[in-house]
PDB file of N, CA, C and O in Angstrom:
ATOM      1  N   UNK Q   1     -13.667 -30.739  -9.649  1.00 53.00           N
ATOM      2  CA  UNK Q   1     -13.091 -29.504 -10.142  1.00 53.00           C
ATOM      3  C   UNK Q   1     -12.116 -29.806 -11.272  1.00 53.00           C
ATOM      4  O   UNK Q   1     -11.505 -30.850 -11.306  1.00 53.00           O
ATOM      5  N   UNK Q   2     -11.943 -28.846 -12.171  1.00 57.00           N
ATOM      6  CA  UNK Q   2     -11.065 -29.039 -13.310  1.00 57.00           C
ATOM      7  C   UNK Q   2      -9.618 -28.728 -12.989  1.00 57.00           C
ATOM      8  O   UNK Q   2      -9.312 -27.964 -12.090  1.00 57.00           O
ATOM      9  N   UNK Q   3      -8.743 -29.348 -13.729  1.00 60.00           N
ATOM     10  CA  UNK Q   3      -7.307 -29.095 -13.615  1.00 60.00           C
ATOM     11  C   UNK Q   3      -6.765 -28.901 -15.017  1.00 60.00           C
ATOM     12  O   UNK Q   3      -7.286 -29.459 -15.972  1.00 60.00           O
ATOM     13  N   UNK Q   4      -5.709 -28.119 -15.136  1.00 64.00           N
ATOM     14  CA  UNK Q   4      -5.028 -28.058 -16.410  1.00 64.00           C
ATOM     15  C   UNK Q   4      -3.550 -28.184 -16.161  1.00 64.00           C
ATOM     16  O   UNK Q   4      -3.039 -27.802 -15.111  1.00 64.00           O
ATOM     17  N   UNK Q   5      -2.843 -28.776 -17.110  1.00 69.00           N
ATOM     18  CA  UNK Q   5      -1.408 -29.006 -16.973  1.00 69.00           C
ATOM     19  C   UNK Q   5      -0.716 -28.393 -18.173  1.00 69.00           C
ATOM     20  O   UNK Q   5      -1.154 -28.576 -19.314  1.00 69.00           O
ATOM     21  N   UNK Q   6       0.351 -27.682 -17.910  1.00 68.00           N
ATOM     22  CA  UNK Q   6       1.103 -27.051 -18.978  1.00 68.00           C
ATOM     23  C   UNK Q   6       2.576 -27.271 -18.681  1.00 68.00           C
ATOM     24  O   UNK Q   6       3.051 -26.926 -17.595  1.00 68.00           O
ATOM     25  N   UNK Q   7       3.288 -27.866 -19.584  1.00 72.00           N
ATOM     26  CA  UNK Q   7       4.719 -28.088 -19.416  1.00 72.00           C
ATOM     27  C   UNK Q   7       5.405 -27.708 -20.721  1.00 72.00           C
ATOM     28  O   UNK Q   7       4.863 -27.919 -21.804  1.00 72.00           O
ATOM     29  N   UNK Q   8       6.602 -27.148 -20.606  1.00 73.00           N
ATOM     30  CA  UNK Q   8       7.303 -26.717 -21.802  1.00 73.00           C
ATOM     31  C   UNK Q   8       8.798 -26.660 -21.548  1.00 73.00           C
ATOM     32  O   UNK Q   8       9.236 -26.323 -20.448  1.00 73.00           O
ATOM     33  N   UNK Q   9       9.582 -26.952 -22.565  1.00 77.00           N
ATOM     34  CA  UNK Q   9      11.029 -26.795 -22.509  1.00 77.00           C
ATOM     35  C   UNK Q   9      11.345 -25.472 -23.194  1.00 77.00           C
ATOM     36  O   UNK Q   9      11.133 -25.324 -24.401  1.00 77.00           O
ATOM     37  N   UNK Q  10      11.807 -24.502 -22.416  1.00 79.00           N
ATOM     38  CA  UNK Q  10      12.026 -23.161 -22.964  1.00 79.00           C
ATOM     39  C   UNK Q  10      13.492 -22.812 -23.167  1.00 79.00           C
ATOM     40  O   UNK Q  10      13.812 -21.732 -23.623  1.00 79.00           O
ATOM     41  N   UNK Q  11      14.386 -23.711 -22.823  1.00 86.00           N
ATOM     42  CA  UNK Q  11      15.802 -23.452 -23.038  1.00 86.00           C
ATOM     43  C   UNK Q  11      16.382 -22.399 -22.118  1.00 86.00           C
ATOM     44  O   UNK Q  11      17.364 -21.747 -22.452  1.00 86.00           O
ATOM     45  N   UNK Q  12      15.778 -22.201 -20.955  1.00 90.00           N
ATOM     46  CA  UNK Q  12      16.267 -21.228 -19.970  1.00 90.00           C
ATOM     47  C   UNK Q  12      16.510 -21.964 -18.654  1.00 90.00           C
ATOM     48  O   UNK Q  12      15.925 -23.028 -18.415  1.00 90.00           O
ATOM     49  N   UNK Q  13      17.340 -21.402 -17.780  1.00 93.00           N
ATOM     50  CA  UNK Q  13      17.520 -22.022 -16.466  1.00 93.00           C
ATOM     51  C   UNK Q  13      16.185 -22.114 -15.721  1.00 93.00           C
ATOM     52  O   UNK Q  13      15.308 -21.252 -15.879  1.00 93.00           O
ATOM     53  N   UNK Q  14      16.033 -23.158 -14.933  1.00 92.00           N
ATOM     54  CA  UNK Q  14      14.787 -23.389 -14.195  1.00 92.00           C
ATOM     55  C   UNK Q  14      14.379 -22.165 -13.389  1.00 92.00           C
ATOM     56  O   UNK Q  14      13.211 -21.769 -13.379  1.00 92.00           O
ATOM     57  N   UNK Q  15      15.310 -21.533 -12.709  1.00 94.00           N
ATOM     58  CA  UNK Q  15      14.997 -20.381 -11.863  1.00 94.00           C
ATOM     59  C   UNK Q  15      14.406 -19.236 -12.679  1.00 94.00           C
ATOM     60  O   UNK Q  15      13.475 -18.561 -12.239  1.00 94.00           O
ATOM     61  N   UNK Q  16      14.931 -19.004 -13.871  1.00 94.00           N
ATOM     62  CA  UNK Q  16      14.446 -17.929 -14.732  1.00 94.00           C
ATOM     63  C   UNK Q  16      13.045 -18.256 -15.249  1.00 94.00           C
ATOM     64  O   UNK Q  16      12.127 -17.429 -15.183  1.00 94.00           O
ATOM     65  N   UNK Q  17      12.856 -19.480 -15.736  1.00 91.00           N
ATOM     66  CA  UNK Q  17      11.549 -19.884 -16.267  1.00 91.00           C
ATOM     67  C   UNK Q  17      10.485 -19.889 -15.173  1.00 91.00           C
ATOM     68  O   UNK Q  17       9.356 -19.444 -15.392  1.00 91.00           O
ATOM     69  N   UNK Q  18      10.833 -20.378 -13.979  1.00 93.00           N
ATOM     70  CA  UNK Q  18       9.845 -20.434 -12.904  1.00 93.00           C
ATOM     71  C   UNK Q  18       9.457 -19.033 -12.443  1.00 93.00           C
ATOM     72  O   UNK Q  18       8.286 -18.753 -12.207  1.00 93.00           O
ATOM     73  N   UNK Q  19      10.416 -18.145 -12.333  1.00 94.00           N
ATOM     74  CA  UNK Q  19      10.118 -16.768 -11.924  1.00 94.00           C
ATOM     75  C   UNK Q  19       9.158 -16.118 -12.915  1.00 94.00           C
ATOM     76  O   UNK Q  19       8.233 -15.411 -12.522  1.00 94.00           O
ATOM     77  N   UNK Q  20       9.349 -16.379 -14.193  1.00 93.00           N
ATOM     78  CA  UNK Q  20       8.462 -15.837 -15.229  1.00 93.00           C
ATOM     79  C   UNK Q  20       7.053 -16.398 -15.085  1.00 93.00           C
ATOM     80  O   UNK Q  20       6.074 -15.651 -15.079  1.00 93.00           O
ATOM     81  N   UNK Q  21       6.931 -17.711 -14.959  1.00 91.00           N
ATOM     82  CA  UNK Q  21       5.597 -18.317 -14.873  1.00 91.00           C
ATOM     83  C   UNK Q  21       4.923 -18.044 -13.539  1.00 91.00           C
ATOM     84  O   UNK Q  21       3.697 -18.081 -13.443  1.00 91.00           O
ATOM     85  N   UNK Q  22       5.684 -17.755 -12.512  1.00 94.00           N
ATOM     86  CA  UNK Q  22       5.134 -17.467 -11.180  1.00 94.00           C
ATOM     87  C   UNK Q  22       4.544 -16.058 -11.097  1.00 94.00           C
ATOM     88  O   UNK Q  22       3.790 -15.743 -10.187  1.00 94.00           O
ATOM     89  N   UNK Q  23       4.876 -15.192 -12.046  1.00 96.00           N
ATOM     90  CA  UNK Q  23       4.378 -13.817 -12.055  1.00 96.00           C
ATOM     91  C   UNK Q  23       3.032 -13.782 -12.780  1.00 96.00           C
ATOM     92  O   UNK Q  23       2.960 -14.014 -13.988  1.00 96.00           O
ATOM     93  N   UNK Q  24       1.972 -13.496 -12.051  1.00 95.00           N
ATOM     94  CA  UNK Q  24       0.617 -13.536 -12.617  1.00 95.00           C
ATOM     95  C   UNK Q  24       0.443 -12.603 -13.811  1.00 95.00           C
ATOM     96  O   UNK Q  24      -0.402 -12.838 -14.679  1.00 95.00           O
ATOM     97  N   UNK Q  25       1.228 -11.552 -13.904  1.00 96.00           N
ATOM     98  CA  UNK Q  25       1.084 -10.610 -15.017  1.00 96.00           C
ATOM     99  C   UNK Q  25       1.442 -11.238 -16.360  1.00 96.00           C
ATOM    100  O   UNK Q  25       1.006 -10.763 -17.409  1.00 96.00           O
ATOM    101  N   UNK Q  26       2.232 -12.320 -16.353  1.00 95.00           N
ATOM    102  CA  UNK Q  26       2.668 -12.955 -17.591  1.00 95.00           C
ATOM    103  C   UNK Q  26       1.829 -14.175 -17.984  1.00 95.00           C
ATOM    104  O   UNK Q  26       2.029 -14.727 -19.063  1.00 95.00           O
ATOM    105  N   UNK Q  27       0.905 -14.603 -17.139  1.00 93.00           N
ATOM    106  CA  UNK Q  27       0.121 -15.803 -17.447  1.00 93.00           C
ATOM    107  C   UNK Q  27      -0.576 -15.706 -18.806  1.00 93.00           C
ATOM    108  O   UNK Q  27      -0.518 -16.652 -19.596  1.00 93.00           O
ATOM    109  N   UNK Q  28      -1.211 -14.570 -19.174  1.00 95.00           N
ATOM    110  CA  UNK Q  28      -1.835 -14.506 -20.507  1.00 95.00           C
ATOM    111  C   UNK Q  28      -0.831 -14.651 -21.657  1.00 95.00           C
ATOM    112  O   UNK Q  28      -1.212 -15.013 -22.769  1.00 95.00           O
ATOM    113  N   UNK Q  29       0.449 -14.406 -21.403  1.00 92.00           N
ATOM    114  CA  UNK Q  29       1.462 -14.537 -22.454  1.00 92.00           C
ATOM    115  C   UNK Q  29       1.784 -15.992 -22.762  1.00 92.00           C
ATOM    116  O   UNK Q  29       2.190 -16.318 -23.878  1.00 92.00           O
ATOM    117  N   UNK Q  30       1.667 -16.875 -21.771  1.00 88.00           N
ATOM    118  CA  UNK Q  30       2.062 -18.265 -22.004  1.00 88.00           C
ATOM    119  C   UNK Q  30       0.932 -19.286 -21.888  1.00 88.00           C
ATOM    120  O   UNK Q  30       1.083 -20.413 -22.343  1.00 88.00           O
ATOM    121  N   UNK Q  31      -0.185 -18.926 -21.286  1.00 87.00           N
ATOM    122  CA  UNK Q  31      -1.294 -19.875 -21.125  1.00 87.00           C
ATOM    123  C   UNK Q  31      -2.304 -19.681 -22.257  1.00 87.00           C
ATOM    124  O   UNK Q  31      -2.966 -18.640 -22.340  1.00 87.00           O
ATOM    125  N   UNK Q  32      -2.419 -20.666 -23.111  1.00 87.00           N
ATOM    126  CA  UNK Q  32      -3.301 -20.591 -24.273  1.00 87.00           C
ATOM    127  C   UNK Q  32      -4.742 -20.314 -23.849  1.00 87.00           C
ATOM    128  O   UNK Q  32      -5.278 -20.982 -22.964  1.00 87.00           O
ATOM    129  N   UNK Q  33      -5.363 -19.316 -24.467  1.00 90.00           N
ATOM    130  CA  UNK Q  33      -6.756 -19.003 -24.210  1.00 90.00           C
ATOM    131  C   UNK Q  33      -7.010 -18.083 -23.035  1.00 90.00           C
ATOM    132  O   UNK Q  33      -8.128 -17.634 -22.826  1.00 90.00           O
ATOM    133  N   UNK Q  34      -5.982 -17.772 -22.238  1.00 93.00           N
ATOM    134  CA  UNK Q  34      -6.145 -16.867 -21.088  1.00 93.00           C
ATOM    135  C   UNK Q  34      -5.870 -15.448 -21.566  1.00 93.00           C
ATOM    136  O   UNK Q  34      -4.799 -15.153 -22.086  1.00 93.00           O
ATOM    137  N   UNK Q  35      -6.869 -14.557 -21.393  1.00 95.00           N
ATOM    138  CA  UNK Q  35      -6.699 -13.172 -21.833  1.00 95.00           C
ATOM    139  C   UNK Q  35      -6.614 -12.202 -20.656  1.00 95.00           C
ATOM    140  O   UNK Q  35      -6.275 -11.037 -20.840  1.00 95.00           O
ATOM    141  N   UNK Q  36      -6.881 -12.680 -19.456  1.00 96.00           N
ATOM    142  CA  UNK Q  36      -6.763 -11.865 -18.254  1.00 96.00           C
ATOM    143  C   UNK Q  36      -6.529 -12.768 -17.058  1.00 96.00           C
ATOM    144  O   UNK Q  36      -7.059 -13.878 -16.998  1.00 96.00           O
ATOM    145  N   UNK Q  37      -5.703 -12.306 -16.111  1.00 96.00           N
ATOM    146  CA  UNK Q  37      -5.375 -13.124 -14.946  1.00 96.00           C
ATOM    147  C   UNK Q  37      -5.029 -12.189 -13.791  1.00 96.00           C
ATOM    148  O   UNK Q  37      -3.942 -11.626 -13.760  1.00 96.00           O
ATOM    149  N   UNK Q  38      -5.970 -11.989 -12.883  1.00 96.00           N
ATOM    150  CA  UNK Q  38      -5.799 -11.019 -11.805  1.00 96.00           C
ATOM    151  C   UNK Q  38      -5.995 -11.670 -10.442  1.00 96.00           C
ATOM    152  O   UNK Q  38      -6.887 -12.507 -10.269  1.00 96.00           O
ATOM    153  N   UNK Q  39      -5.182 -11.268  -9.451  1.00 97.00           N
ATOM    154  CA  UNK Q  39      -5.348 -11.822  -8.105  1.00 97.00           C
ATOM    155  C   UNK Q  39      -6.690 -11.423  -7.495  1.00 97.00           C
ATOM    156  O   UNK Q  39      -7.199 -10.338  -7.752  1.00 97.00           O
ATOM    157  N   UNK Q  40      -7.233 -12.332  -6.704  1.00 95.00           N
ATOM    158  CA  UNK Q  40      -8.443 -12.082  -5.922  1.00 95.00           C
ATOM    159  C   UNK Q  40      -8.004 -12.218  -4.472  1.00 95.00           C
ATOM    160  O   UNK Q  40      -7.691 -13.309  -4.025  1.00 95.00           O
ATOM    161  N   UNK Q  41      -7.899 -11.115  -3.762  1.00 90.00           N
ATOM    162  CA  UNK Q  41      -7.408 -11.174  -2.391  1.00 90.00           C
ATOM    163  C   UNK Q  41      -6.020 -10.586  -2.275  1.00 90.00           C
ATOM    164  O   UNK Q  41      -5.528  -9.916  -3.186  1.00 90.00           O
ATOM    165  N   UNK Q  42      -5.380 -10.869  -1.149  1.00 92.00           N
ATOM    166  CA  UNK Q  42      -4.104 -10.230  -0.827  1.00 92.00           C
ATOM    167  C   UNK Q  42      -2.884 -10.889  -1.459  1.00 92.00           C
ATOM    168  O   UNK Q  42      -1.884 -10.246  -1.707  1.00 92.00           O
ATOM    169  N   UNK Q  43      -2.928 -12.183  -1.690  1.00 92.00           N
ATOM    170  CA  UNK Q  43      -1.755 -12.904  -2.189  1.00 92.00           C
ATOM    171  C   UNK Q  43      -1.786 -12.999  -3.706  1.00 92.00           C
ATOM    172  O   UNK Q  43      -2.824 -13.282  -4.304  1.00 92.00           O
ATOM    173  N   UNK Q  44      -0.613 -12.776  -4.335  1.00 93.00           N
ATOM    174  CA  UNK Q  44      -0.549 -12.889  -5.789  1.00 93.00           C
ATOM    175  C   UNK Q  44       0.398 -13.985  -6.259  1.00 93.00           C
ATOM    176  O   UNK Q  44       0.743 -14.063  -7.432  1.00 93.00           O
ATOM    177  N   UNK Q  45       0.842 -14.843  -5.333  1.00 91.00           N
ATOM    178  CA  UNK Q  45       1.635 -16.012  -5.703  1.00 91.00           C
ATOM    179  C   UNK Q  45       1.692 -16.975  -4.517  1.00 91.00           C
ATOM    180  O   UNK Q  45       1.348 -16.620  -3.399  1.00 91.00           O
ATOM    181  N   UNK Q  46       2.105 -18.173  -4.800  1.00 94.00           N
ATOM    182  CA  UNK Q  46       2.273 -19.170  -3.747  1.00 94.00           C
ATOM    183  C   UNK Q  46       0.995 -19.912  -3.395  1.00 94.00           C
ATOM    184  O   UNK Q  46      -0.100 -19.586  -3.865  1.00 94.00           O
ATOM    185  N   UNK Q  47       1.152 -20.914  -2.569  1.00 96.00           N
ATOM    186  CA  UNK Q  47       0.063 -21.783  -2.155  1.00 96.00           C
ATOM    187  C   UNK Q  47      -1.099 -20.982  -1.574  1.00 96.00           C
ATOM    188  O   UNK Q  47      -0.909 -20.109  -0.733  1.00 96.00           O
ATOM    189  N   UNK Q  48      -2.303 -21.252  -2.061  1.00 95.00           N
ATOM    190  CA  UNK Q  48      -3.501 -20.587  -1.564  1.00 95.00           C
ATOM    191  C   UNK Q  48      -3.884 -19.315  -2.287  1.00 95.00           C
ATOM    192  O   UNK Q  48      -4.980 -18.793  -2.082  1.00 95.00           O
ATOM    193  N   UNK Q  49      -3.010 -18.802  -3.155  1.00 97.00           N
ATOM    194  CA  UNK Q  49      -3.356 -17.595  -3.911  1.00 97.00           C
ATOM    195  C   UNK Q  49      -4.517 -17.903  -4.852  1.00 97.00           C
ATOM    196  O   UNK Q  49      -4.586 -18.969  -5.450  1.00 97.00           O
ATOM    197  N   UNK Q  50      -5.449 -16.948  -4.970  1.00 96.00           N
ATOM    198  CA  UNK Q  50      -6.644 -17.124  -5.799  1.00 96.00           C
ATOM    199  C   UNK Q  50      -6.638 -16.059  -6.895  1.00 96.00           C
ATOM    200  O   UNK Q  50      -6.285 -14.899  -6.645  1.00 96.00           O
ATOM    201  N   UNK Q  51      -7.045 -16.470  -8.097  1.00 97.00           N
ATOM    202  CA  UNK Q  51      -7.032 -15.575  -9.245  1.00 97.00           C
ATOM    203  C   UNK Q  51      -8.346 -15.649 -10.001  1.00 97.00           C
ATOM    204  O   UNK Q  51      -9.012 -16.682 -10.022  1.00 97.00           O
ATOM    205  N   UNK Q  52      -8.693 -14.557 -10.650  1.00 96.00           N
ATOM    206  CA  UNK Q  52      -9.779 -14.539 -11.616  1.00 96.00           C
ATOM    207  C   UNK Q  52      -9.139 -14.611 -12.988  1.00 96.00           C
ATOM    208  O   UNK Q  52      -8.353 -13.743 -13.359  1.00 96.00           O
ATOM    209  N   UNK Q  53      -9.440 -15.660 -13.723  1.00 94.00           N
ATOM    210  CA  UNK Q  53      -8.869 -15.860 -15.053  1.00 94.00           C
ATOM    211  C   UNK Q  53      -9.960 -15.676 -16.096  1.00 94.00           C
ATOM    212  O   UNK Q  53     -10.998 -16.330 -16.034  1.00 94.00           O
ATOM    213  N   UNK Q  54      -9.736 -14.771 -17.031  1.00 95.00           N
ATOM    214  CA  UNK Q  54     -10.667 -14.572 -18.130  1.00 95.00           C
ATOM    215  C   UNK Q  54     -10.148 -15.354 -19.330  1.00 95.00           C
ATOM    216  O   UNK Q  54      -8.997 -15.191 -19.734  1.00 95.00           O
ATOM    217  N   UNK Q  55     -11.022 -16.214 -19.852  1.00 92.00           N
ATOM    218  CA  UNK Q  55     -10.646 -17.092 -20.958  1.00 92.00           C
ATOM    219  C   UNK Q  55     -11.277 -16.618 -22.254  1.00 92.00           C
ATOM    220  O   UNK Q  55     -12.288 -15.924 -22.248  1.00 92.00           O
ATOM    221  N   UNK Q  56     -10.681 -17.020 -23.362  1.00 89.00           N
ATOM    222  CA  UNK Q  56     -11.275 -16.770 -24.671  1.00 89.00           C
ATOM    223  C   UNK Q  56     -11.579 -18.134 -25.285  1.00 89.00           C
ATOM    224  O   UNK Q  56     -10.676 -18.882 -25.633  1.00 89.00           O
ATOM    225  N   UNK Q  57     -12.869 -18.429 -25.357  1.00 83.00           N
ATOM    226  CA  UNK Q  57     -13.334 -19.683 -25.940  1.00 83.00           C
ATOM    227  C   UNK Q  57     -14.294 -19.299 -27.061  1.00 83.00           C
ATOM    228  O   UNK Q  57     -15.483 -19.101 -26.828  1.00 83.00           O
ATOM    229  N   UNK Q  58     -13.761 -19.132 -28.250  1.00 86.00           N
ATOM    230  CA  UNK Q  58     -14.575 -18.623 -29.360  1.00 86.00           C
ATOM    231  C   UNK Q  58     -15.072 -17.222 -29.034  1.00 86.00           C
ATOM    232  O   UNK Q  58     -14.298 -16.339 -28.686  1.00 86.00           O
ATOM    233  N   UNK Q  59     -16.376 -17.028 -29.098  1.00 86.00           N
ATOM    234  CA  UNK Q  59     -16.968 -15.730 -28.766  1.00 86.00           C
ATOM    235  C   UNK Q  59     -17.286 -15.594 -27.286  1.00 86.00           C
ATOM    236  O   UNK Q  59     -17.693 -14.529 -26.831  1.00 86.00           O
ATOM    237  N   UNK Q  60     -17.126 -16.658 -26.549  1.00 87.00           N
ATOM    238  CA  UNK Q  60     -17.436 -16.683 -25.118  1.00 87.00           C
ATOM    239  C   UNK Q  60     -16.189 -16.326 -24.322  1.00 87.00           C
ATOM    240  O   UNK Q  60     -15.111 -16.869 -24.571  1.00 87.00           O
ATOM    241  N   UNK Q  61     -16.295 -15.405 -23.369  1.00 88.00           N
ATOM    242  CA  UNK Q  61     -15.174 -14.977 -22.535  1.00 88.00           C
ATOM    243  C   UNK Q  61     -15.517 -15.138 -21.051  1.00 88.00           C
ATOM    244  O   UNK Q  61     -15.696 -14.142 -20.336  1.00 88.00           O
ATOM    245  N   UNK Q  62     -15.602 -16.374 -20.577  1.00 90.00           N
ATOM    246  CA  UNK Q  62     -15.950 -16.579 -19.166  1.00 90.00           C
ATOM    247  C   UNK Q  62     -14.797 -16.194 -18.253  1.00 90.00           C
ATOM    248  O   UNK Q  62     -13.629 -16.238 -18.639  1.00 90.00           O
ATOM    249  N   UNK Q  63     -15.129 -15.794 -17.035  1.00 93.00           N
ATOM    250  CA  UNK Q  63     -14.122 -15.588 -16.002  1.00 93.00           C
ATOM    251  C   UNK Q  63     -14.312 -16.687 -14.975  1.00 93.00           C
ATOM    252  O   UNK Q  63     -15.415 -16.915 -14.486  1.00 93.00           O
ATOM    253  N   UNK Q  64     -13.217 -17.364 -14.683  1.00 92.00           N
ATOM    254  CA  UNK Q  64     -13.258 -18.441 -13.705  1.00 92.00           C
ATOM    255  C   UNK Q  64     -12.349 -18.105 -12.537  1.00 92.00           C
ATOM    256  O   UNK Q  64     -11.441 -17.290 -12.659  1.00 92.00           O
ATOM    257  N   UNK Q  65     -12.617 -18.707 -11.415  1.00 94.00           N
ATOM    258  CA  UNK Q  65     -11.760 -18.539 -10.240  1.00 94.00           C
ATOM    259  C   UNK Q  65     -10.878 -19.775 -10.117  1.00 94.00           C
ATOM    260  O   UNK Q  65     -11.354 -20.900 -10.211  1.00 94.00           O
ATOM    261  N   UNK Q  66      -9.584 -19.551  -9.955  1.00 92.00           N
ATOM    262  CA  UNK Q  66      -8.678 -20.677  -9.755  1.00 92.00           C
ATOM    263  C   UNK Q  66      -7.759 -20.378  -8.575  1.00 92.00           C
ATOM    264  O   UNK Q  66      -7.507 -19.225  -8.240  1.00 92.00           O
ATOM    265  N   UNK Q  67      -7.304 -21.442  -7.957  1.00 94.00           N
ATOM    266  CA  UNK Q  67      -6.478 -21.342  -6.746  1.00 94.00           C
ATOM    267  C   UNK Q  67      -5.212 -22.162  -6.933  1.00 94.00           C
ATOM    268  O   UNK Q  67      -5.244 -23.242  -7.537  1.00 94.00           O
ATOM    269  N   UNK Q  68      -4.099 -21.660  -6.415  1.00 95.00           N
ATOM    270  CA  UNK Q  68      -2.870 -22.448  -6.428  1.00 95.00           C
ATOM    271  C   UNK Q  68      -2.973 -23.472  -5.303  1.00 95.00           C
ATOM    272  O   UNK Q  68      -3.042 -23.113  -4.131  1.00 95.00           O
ATOM    273  N   UNK Q  69      -3.023 -24.759  -5.689  1.00 94.00           N
ATOM    274  CA  UNK Q  69      -3.214 -25.831  -4.721  1.00 94.00           C
ATOM    275  C   UNK Q  69      -1.961 -26.670  -4.501  1.00 94.00           C
ATOM    276  O   UNK Q  69      -1.933 -27.512  -3.609  1.00 94.00           O
ATOM    277  N   UNK Q  70      -0.938 -26.460  -5.314  1.00 94.00           N
ATOM    278  CA  UNK Q  70       0.373 -27.080  -5.091  1.00 94.00           C
ATOM    279  C   UNK Q  70       1.402 -26.098  -5.602  1.00 94.00           C
ATOM    280  O   UNK Q  70       1.279 -25.576  -6.715  1.00 94.00           O
ATOM    281  N   UNK Q  71       2.398 -25.836  -4.782  1.00 96.00           N
ATOM    282  CA  UNK Q  71       3.418 -24.854  -5.140  1.00 96.00           C
ATOM    283  C   UNK Q  71       4.746 -25.322  -4.573  1.00 96.00           C
ATOM    284  O   UNK Q  71       4.915 -25.419  -3.356  1.00 96.00           O
ATOM    285  N   UNK Q  72       5.646 -25.676  -5.477  1.00 96.00           N
ATOM    286  CA  UNK Q  72       7.004 -26.051  -5.088  1.00 96.00           C
ATOM    287  C   UNK Q  72       7.958 -25.240  -5.940  1.00 96.00           C
ATOM    288  O   UNK Q  72       8.022 -25.430  -7.151  1.00 96.00           O
ATOM    289  N   UNK Q  73       8.652 -24.298  -5.285  1.00 95.00           N
ATOM    290  CA  UNK Q  73       9.536 -23.360  -5.982  1.00 95.00           C
ATOM    291  C   UNK Q  73      10.450 -24.095  -6.960  1.00 95.00           C
ATOM    292  O   UNK Q  73      11.061 -25.093  -6.615  1.00 95.00           O
ATOM    293  N   UNK Q  74      10.507 -23.576  -8.167  1.00 93.00           N
ATOM    294  CA  UNK Q  74      11.327 -24.102  -9.256  1.00 93.00           C
ATOM    295  C   UNK Q  74      10.918 -25.501  -9.708  1.00 93.00           C
ATOM    296  O   UNK Q  74      11.700 -26.194 -10.352  1.00 93.00           O
ATOM    297  N   UNK Q  75       9.695 -25.915  -9.373  1.00 90.00           N
ATOM    298  CA  UNK Q  75       9.247 -27.241  -9.795  1.00 90.00           C
ATOM    299  C   UNK Q  75       7.789 -27.258 -10.261  1.00 90.00           C
ATOM    300  O   UNK Q  75       7.507 -27.690 -11.377  1.00 90.00           O
ATOM    301  N   UNK Q  76       6.849 -26.805  -9.428  1.00 90.00           N
ATOM    302  CA  UNK Q  76       5.424 -26.974  -9.724  1.00 90.00           C
ATOM    303  C   UNK Q  76       4.610 -25.767  -9.289  1.00 90.00           C
ATOM    304  O   UNK Q  76       4.810 -25.239  -8.188  1.00 90.00           O
ATOM    305  N   UNK Q  77       3.704 -25.341 -10.154  1.00 91.00           N
ATOM    306  CA  UNK Q  77       2.601 -24.446  -9.779  1.00 91.00           C
ATOM    307  C   UNK Q  77       1.347 -25.149 -10.283  1.00 91.00           C
ATOM    308  O   UNK Q  77       1.170 -25.308 -11.495  1.00 91.00           O
ATOM    309  N   UNK Q  78       0.493 -25.591  -9.360  1.00 90.00           N
ATOM    310  CA  UNK Q  78      -0.737 -26.276  -9.744  1.00 90.00           C
ATOM    311  C   UNK Q  78      -1.918 -25.375  -9.449  1.00 90.00           C
ATOM    312  O   UNK Q  78      -2.077 -24.905  -8.325  1.00 90.00           O
ATOM    313  N   UNK Q  79      -2.719 -25.129 -10.480  1.00 88.00           N
ATOM    314  CA  UNK Q  79      -3.942 -24.332 -10.343  1.00 88.00           C
ATOM    315  C   UNK Q  79      -5.132 -25.273 -10.357  1.00 88.00           C
ATOM    316  O   UNK Q  79      -5.219 -26.158 -11.199  1.00 88.00           O
ATOM    317  N   UNK Q  80      -6.058 -25.080  -9.448  1.00 89.00           N
ATOM    318  CA  UNK Q  80      -7.314 -25.826  -9.453  1.00 89.00           C
ATOM    319  C   UNK Q  80      -8.443 -24.852  -9.757  1.00 89.00           C
ATOM    320  O   UNK Q  80      -8.559 -23.799  -9.127  1.00 89.00           O
ATOM    321  N   UNK Q  81      -9.238 -25.199 -10.757  1.00 86.00           N
ATOM    322  CA  UNK Q  81     -10.373 -24.357 -11.141  1.00 86.00           C
ATOM    323  C   UNK Q  81     -11.468 -24.546 -10.116  1.00 86.00           C
ATOM    324  O   UNK Q  81     -11.883 -25.668  -9.830  1.00 86.00           O
ATOM    325  N   UNK Q  82     -11.946 -23.452  -9.542  1.00 86.00           N
ATOM    326  CA  UNK Q  82     -12.946 -23.522  -8.468  1.00 86.00           C
ATOM    327  C   UNK Q  82     -14.368 -23.272  -8.924  1.00 86.00           C
ATOM    328  O   UNK Q  82     -15.263 -23.984  -8.576  1.00 86.00           O
ATOM    329  N   UNK Q  83     -14.565 -22.207  -9.689  1.00 80.00           N
ATOM    330  CA  UNK Q  83     -15.945 -21.875 -10.113  1.00 80.00           C
ATOM    331  C   UNK Q  83     -15.883 -20.785 -11.171  1.00 80.00           C
ATOM    332  O   UNK Q  83     -14.888 -20.100 -11.326  1.00 80.00           O
ATOM    333  N   UNK Q  84     -17.004 -20.621 -11.842  1.00 77.00           N
ATOM    334  CA  UNK Q  84     -17.138 -19.521 -12.788  1.00 77.00           C
ATOM    335  C   UNK Q  84     -17.607 -18.307 -12.024  1.00 77.00           C
ATOM    336  O   UNK Q  84     -18.449 -18.396 -11.150  1.00 77.00           O
ATOM    337  N   UNK Q  85     -17.046 -17.175 -12.325  1.00 71.00           N
ATOM    338  CA  UNK Q  85     -17.393 -15.937 -11.608  1.00 71.00           C
ATOM    339  C   UNK Q  85     -18.353 -15.119 -12.411  1.00 71.00           C
ATOM    340  O   UNK Q  85     -18.441 -15.141 -13.559  1.00 71.00           O
TER     341      UNK Q  85
END
């Protein structure tokens, strides 16, 4: 399965930056190439949450399913790409 890593120094307190990135509604604002990011199921954050992510790759706009597989508040949100939807 695929993984992607994104790290950035934003000049804000960790708690503020993590709260922003933890909110699925803002993922298209900071994740390059992501044009849609919606929860699949009941959970919209934290370990085990699953999302449908719509990407923009040239003229191709695939939707993939990704799951949060590591979640440590104010430190890490790890998404694992599961499959194309």
